[in-house]
Amino acid sequence: MALPLIPESLNDCMIYENGSMHFATGDVTLPSVEFITQTLKGGGIAGEIESPTTGHVKSLQLTVNYRIPTHDYVKRQANGVQKLEIRGANQYLNPESGLHEHKEFKIVARGRTTKADYGKMSPHTTYDSSITYELHYFKILVDGEELIEVDKFNYIYKVDGVDYQKDIRKALGLE
């Protein structure tokens, strides 16, 4: 029986914005997926329960951090939907061979710029500028296998291949 690979780290990543490779970045802060909830209380419930609304998530914010504000950085502030693809090479340790193996980690996202932080000027350091996007579409794939897909405009919330909003789309007459 083969032992499972041991996840180690992100070896490296590249960011593509609107189809073009983008080199002027430092790193990326990925969004947190937090459900919209309502508080259930009353007869038959001993206390309160925060109940998530199926497939409805709060604001999805993705931040691209820059070392210095460049012309490319300024272009990200234009009105309109930005299409992002972030590709990573995740590094795993094979416990049987002792060698590293790498798997593709890919994020596909669409959204609008909501914040441009030009950072701070201090000699011999980076500006630490950033662009924040409000996403309406977010998907993660590992080696081509879809882990999660959130599409707010098309009522899609999939986790590990299960479409949790299929019945909702049907009930709303969208399928």
mmCIF file of C-alpha atoms in Angstrom:
data_model
loop_
_atom_site.group_PDB
_atom_site.id
_atom_site.type_symbol
_atom_site.label_atom_id
_atom_site.label_comp_id
_atom_site.label_asym_id
_atom_site.label_seq_id
_atom_site.Cartn_x
_atom_site.Cartn_y
_atom_site.Cartn_z
ATOM 1 C CA MET A 1 0.000 0.000 0.000
ATOM 2 C CA ALA A 2 1.423 3.360 -1.030
ATOM 3 C CA LEU A 3 1.777 5.993 1.644
ATOM 4 C CA PRO A 4 0.045 9.325 0.963
ATOM 5 C CA LEU A 5 2.095 12.321 -0.131
ATOM 6 C CA ILE A 6 2.936 14.776 2.649
ATOM 7 C CA PRO A 7 1.935 18.369 1.781
ATOM 8 C CA GLU A 8 4.889 20.716 2.398
ATOM 9 C CA SER A 9 4.590 24.152 0.822
ATOM 10 C CA LEU A 10 3.891 26.353 -2.157
ATOM 11 C CA ASN A 11 7.008 26.095 -4.308
ATOM 12 C CA ASP A 12 6.147 29.163 -6.401
ATOM 13 C CA CYS A 13 3.234 30.910 -8.082
ATOM 14 C CA MET A 14 2.429 33.104 -11.070
ATOM 15 C CA ILE A 15 -0.428 35.531 -11.462
ATOM 16 C CA TYR A 16 -2.245 36.171 -14.720
ATOM 17 C CA GLU A 17 -4.618 39.119 -14.984
ATOM 18 C CA ASN A 18 -6.965 39.457 -17.951
ATOM 19 C CA GLY A 19 -4.950 36.819 -19.816
ATOM 20 C CA SER A 20 -1.508 38.403 -19.383
ATOM 21 C CA MET A 21 1.278 37.175 -17.119
ATOM 22 C CA HIS A 22 1.814 39.614 -14.309
ATOM 23 C CA PHE A 23 5.267 39.784 -12.693
ATOM 24 C CA ALA A 24 4.979 42.864 -10.459
ATOM 25 C CA THR A 25 3.462 41.112 -7.466
ATOM 26 C CA GLY A 26 4.751 40.119 -4.082
ATOM 27 C CA ASP A 27 2.078 37.671 -2.952
ATOM 28 C CA VAL A 28 -1.663 37.023 -2.886
ATOM 29 C CA THR A 29 -4.077 36.909 0.040
ATOM 30 C CA LEU A 30 -6.856 34.463 -0.820
ATOM 31 C CA PRO A 31 -10.482 35.017 0.218
ATOM 32 C CA SER A 32 -12.172 33.487 3.221
ATOM 33 C CA VAL A 33 -15.422 31.667 2.464
ATOM 34 C CA GLU A 34 -17.934 32.639 5.130
ATOM 35 C CA PHE A 35 -21.612 31.758 4.860
ATOM 36 C CA ILE A 36 -24.473 34.163 5.341
ATOM 37 C CA THR A 37 -26.333 32.972 8.436
ATOM 38 C CA GLN A 38 -29.516 33.635 10.330
ATOM 39 C CA THR A 39 -30.109 33.073 14.007
ATOM 40 C CA LEU A 40 -32.646 30.373 14.820
ATOM 41 C CA LYS A 41 -34.255 30.545 18.227
ATOM 42 C CA GLY A 42 -37.583 29.811 19.817
ATOM 43 C CA GLY A 43 -39.660 26.844 20.849
ATOM 44 C CA GLY A 44 -38.002 23.495 20.307
ATOM 45 C CA ILE A 45 -34.469 24.934 20.344
ATOM 46 C CA ALA A 46 -32.543 25.153 23.600
ATOM 47 C CA GLY A 47 -30.727 28.406 22.856
ATOM 48 C CA GLU A 48 -29.669 29.832 19.512
ATOM 49 C CA ILE A 49 -28.173 28.350 16.352
ATOM 50 C CA GLU A 50 -26.416 30.266 13.581
ATOM 51 C CA SER A 51 -27.788 28.507 10.504
ATOM 52 C CA PRO A 52 -25.944 28.984 7.175
ATOM 53 C CA THR A 53 -28.027 29.774 4.093
ATOM 54 C CA THR A 54 -27.176 27.086 1.523
ATOM 55 C CA GLY A 55 -24.733 28.373 -1.066
ATOM 56 C CA HIS A 56 -24.867 32.026 -0.028
ATOM 57 C CA VAL A 57 -21.508 33.430 1.016
ATOM 58 C CA LYS A 58 -20.434 36.803 2.312
ATOM 59 C CA SER A 59 -18.020 39.103 0.537
ATOM 60 C CA LEU A 60 -15.142 37.256 -1.166
ATOM 61 C CA GLN A 61 -12.097 39.509 -1.186
ATOM 62 C CA LEU A 62 -8.814 38.637 -2.854
ATOM 63 C CA THR A 63 -5.788 40.905 -2.393
ATOM 64 C CA VAL A 64 -2.775 41.047 -4.683
ATOM 65 C CA ASN A 65 0.220 42.578 -2.924
ATOM 66 C CA TYR A 66 2.819 44.531 -4.910
ATOM 67 C CA ARG A 67 6.374 45.455 -4.060
ATOM 68 C CA ILE A 68 6.051 48.850 -5.786
ATOM 69 C CA PRO A 69 3.170 50.620 -7.545
ATOM 70 C CA THR A 70 3.781 50.322 -11.298
ATOM 71 C CA HIS A 71 1.865 51.212 -14.441
ATOM 72 C CA ASP A 72 0.419 47.678 -14.326
ATOM 73 C CA TYR A 73 -0.684 48.316 -10.752
ATOM 74 C CA VAL A 74 -2.546 51.480 -11.781
ATOM 75 C CA LYS A 75 -4.265 49.672 -14.690
ATOM 76 C CA ARG A 76 -5.827 47.245 -12.180
ATOM 77 C CA GLN A 77 -7.867 50.171 -10.837
ATOM 78 C CA ALA A 78 -9.800 50.647 -14.089
ATOM 79 C CA ASN A 79 -13.536 50.098 -13.889
ATOM 80 C CA GLY A 80 -14.737 46.725 -15.099
ATOM 81 C CA VAL A 81 -14.395 43.065 -14.279
ATOM 82 C CA GLN A 82 -10.862 41.782 -13.794
ATOM 83 C CA LYS A 83 -10.175 38.147 -14.653
ATOM 84 C CA LEU A 84 -7.507 36.526 -12.527
ATOM 85 C CA GLU A 85 -5.789 33.176 -12.763
ATOM 86 C CA ILE A 86 -3.305 32.282 -10.080
ATOM 87 C CA ARG A 87 -1.200 29.203 -10.711
ATOM 88 C CA GLY A 88 0.862 27.564 -8.041
ATOM 89 C CA ALA A 89 3.128 24.544 -7.767
ATOM 90 C CA ASN A 90 2.379 22.851 -4.457
ATOM 91 C CA GLN A 91 5.256 20.787 -3.120
ATOM 92 C CA TYR A 92 4.715 17.386 -1.523
ATOM 93 C CA LEU A 93 7.147 14.923 0.018
ATOM 94 C CA ASN A 94 6.872 11.328 -1.138
ATOM 95 C CA PRO A 95 7.566 9.385 2.097
ATOM 96 C CA GLU A 96 8.554 6.229 0.207
ATOM 97 C CA SER A 97 11.113 7.765 -2.166
ATOM 98 C CA GLY A 98 12.069 10.786 -0.060
ATOM 99 C CA LEU A 99 11.710 12.927 -3.204
ATOM 100 C CA HIS A 100 9.574 15.988 -3.827
ATOM 101 C CA GLU A 101 6.565 15.871 -6.118
ATOM 102 C CA HIS A 102 4.653 18.890 -7.377
ATOM 103 C CA LYS A 103 0.966 19.379 -8.120
ATOM 104 C CA GLU A 104 -0.764 22.247 -9.886
ATOM 105 C CA PHE A 105 -2.841 24.520 -7.642
ATOM 106 C CA LYS A 106 -4.969 26.853 -9.723
ATOM 107 C CA ILE A 107 -7.354 29.630 -8.784
ATOM 108 C CA VAL A 108 -9.747 31.184 -11.277
ATOM 109 C CA ALA A 109 -11.430 34.390 -10.096
ATOM 110 C CA ARG A 110 -13.469 37.256 -11.491
ATOM 111 C CA GLY A 111 -14.337 40.496 -9.774
ATOM 112 C CA ARG A 112 -13.953 44.239 -9.544
ATOM 113 C CA THR A 113 -11.285 46.325 -7.882
ATOM 114 C CA THR A 114 -12.600 47.779 -4.630
ATOM 115 C CA LYS A 115 -9.417 49.140 -3.051
ATOM 116 C CA ALA A 116 -5.992 50.341 -4.128
ATOM 117 C CA ASP A 117 -3.516 50.833 -1.298
ATOM 118 C CA TYR A 118 -0.384 52.595 -2.571
ATOM 119 C CA GLY A 119 1.553 51.651 0.551
ATOM 120 C CA LYS A 120 4.345 53.524 2.305
ATOM 121 C CA MET A 121 7.532 55.132 1.043
ATOM 122 C CA SER A 122 10.615 54.285 3.069
ATOM 123 C CA PRO A 123 14.156 54.058 1.671
ATOM 124 C CA HIS A 124 15.541 50.586 0.941
ATOM 125 C CA THR A 125 12.180 48.838 1.346
ATOM 126 C CA THR A 126 9.147 47.894 -0.718
ATOM 127 C CA TYR A 127 6.065 50.118 -0.812
ATOM 128 C CA ASP A 128 3.798 47.208 0.165
ATOM 129 C CA SER A 129 1.100 48.357 -2.238
ATOM 130 C CA SER A 130 -1.991 46.221 -2.808
ATOM 131 C CA ILE A 131 -5.115 45.855 -4.909
ATOM 132 C CA THR A 132 -8.241 44.297 -3.389
ATOM 133 C CA TYR A 133 -10.863 42.645 -5.577
ATOM 134 C CA GLU A 134 -14.462 41.846 -4.655
ATOM 135 C CA LEU A 135 -15.057 38.483 -6.317
ATOM 136 C CA HIS A 136 -18.309 37.223 -7.756
ATOM 137 C CA TYR A 137 -16.631 34.066 -9.123
ATOM 138 C CA PHE A 138 -14.038 31.880 -7.387
ATOM 139 C CA LYS A 139 -12.788 28.388 -8.197
ATOM 140 C CA ILE A 140 -9.916 26.236 -6.900
ATOM 141 C CA LEU A 141 -8.499 23.262 -8.804
ATOM 142 C CA VAL A 142 -5.715 20.845 -7.806
ATOM 143 C CA ASP A 143 -4.197 18.931 -10.728
ATOM 144 C CA GLY A 144 -7.332 19.746 -12.749
ATOM 145 C CA GLU A 145 -9.725 18.426 -10.096
ATOM 146 C CA GLU A 146 -12.241 21.031 -8.953
ATOM 147 C CA LEU A 147 -12.297 21.487 -5.173
ATOM 148 C CA ILE A 148 -14.650 24.460 -4.853
ATOM 149 C CA GLU A 149 -16.597 26.734 -7.203
ATOM 150 C CA VAL A 150 -18.596 29.781 -6.169
ATOM 151 C CA ASP A 151 -20.508 31.719 -8.838
ATOM 152 C CA LYS A 152 -22.761 34.259 -7.151
ATOM 153 C CA PHE A 153 -24.551 35.434 -10.313
ATOM 154 C CA ASN A 154 -25.370 31.914 -11.548
ATOM 155 C CA TYR A 155 -26.327 30.304 -8.215
ATOM 156 C CA ILE A 156 -23.448 27.840 -8.164
ATOM 157 C CA TYR A 157 -21.840 26.583 -4.978
ATOM 158 C CA LYS A 158 -19.923 23.331 -5.501
ATOM 159 C CA VAL A 159 -17.633 21.583 -3.049
ATOM 160 C CA ASP A 160 -15.723 18.458 -4.062
ATOM 161 C CA GLY A 161 -18.062 17.895 -7.037
ATOM 162 C CA VAL A 162 -21.329 18.313 -5.116
ATOM 163 C CA ASP A 163 -23.554 21.124 -6.464
ATOM 164 C CA TYR A 164 -25.358 22.438 -3.380
ATOM 165 C CA GLN A 165 -27.486 24.955 -5.296
ATOM 166 C CA LYS A 166 -28.811 22.634 -8.008
ATOM 167 C CA ASP A 167 -32.205 22.234 -6.309
ATOM 168 C CA ILE A 168 -32.350 25.977 -5.625
ATOM 169 C CA ARG A 169 -31.731 26.820 -9.319
ATOM 170 C CA LYS A 170 -34.481 24.342 -10.241
ATOM 171 C CA ALA A 171 -36.928 25.817 -7.705
ATOM 172 C CA LEU A 172 -36.223 29.324 -9.050
ATOM 173 C CA GLY A 173 -36.829 28.208 -12.652
ATOM 174 C CA LEU A 174 -33.216 28.699 -13.668
ATOM 175 C CA GLU A 175 -32.824 25.112 -14.948
#
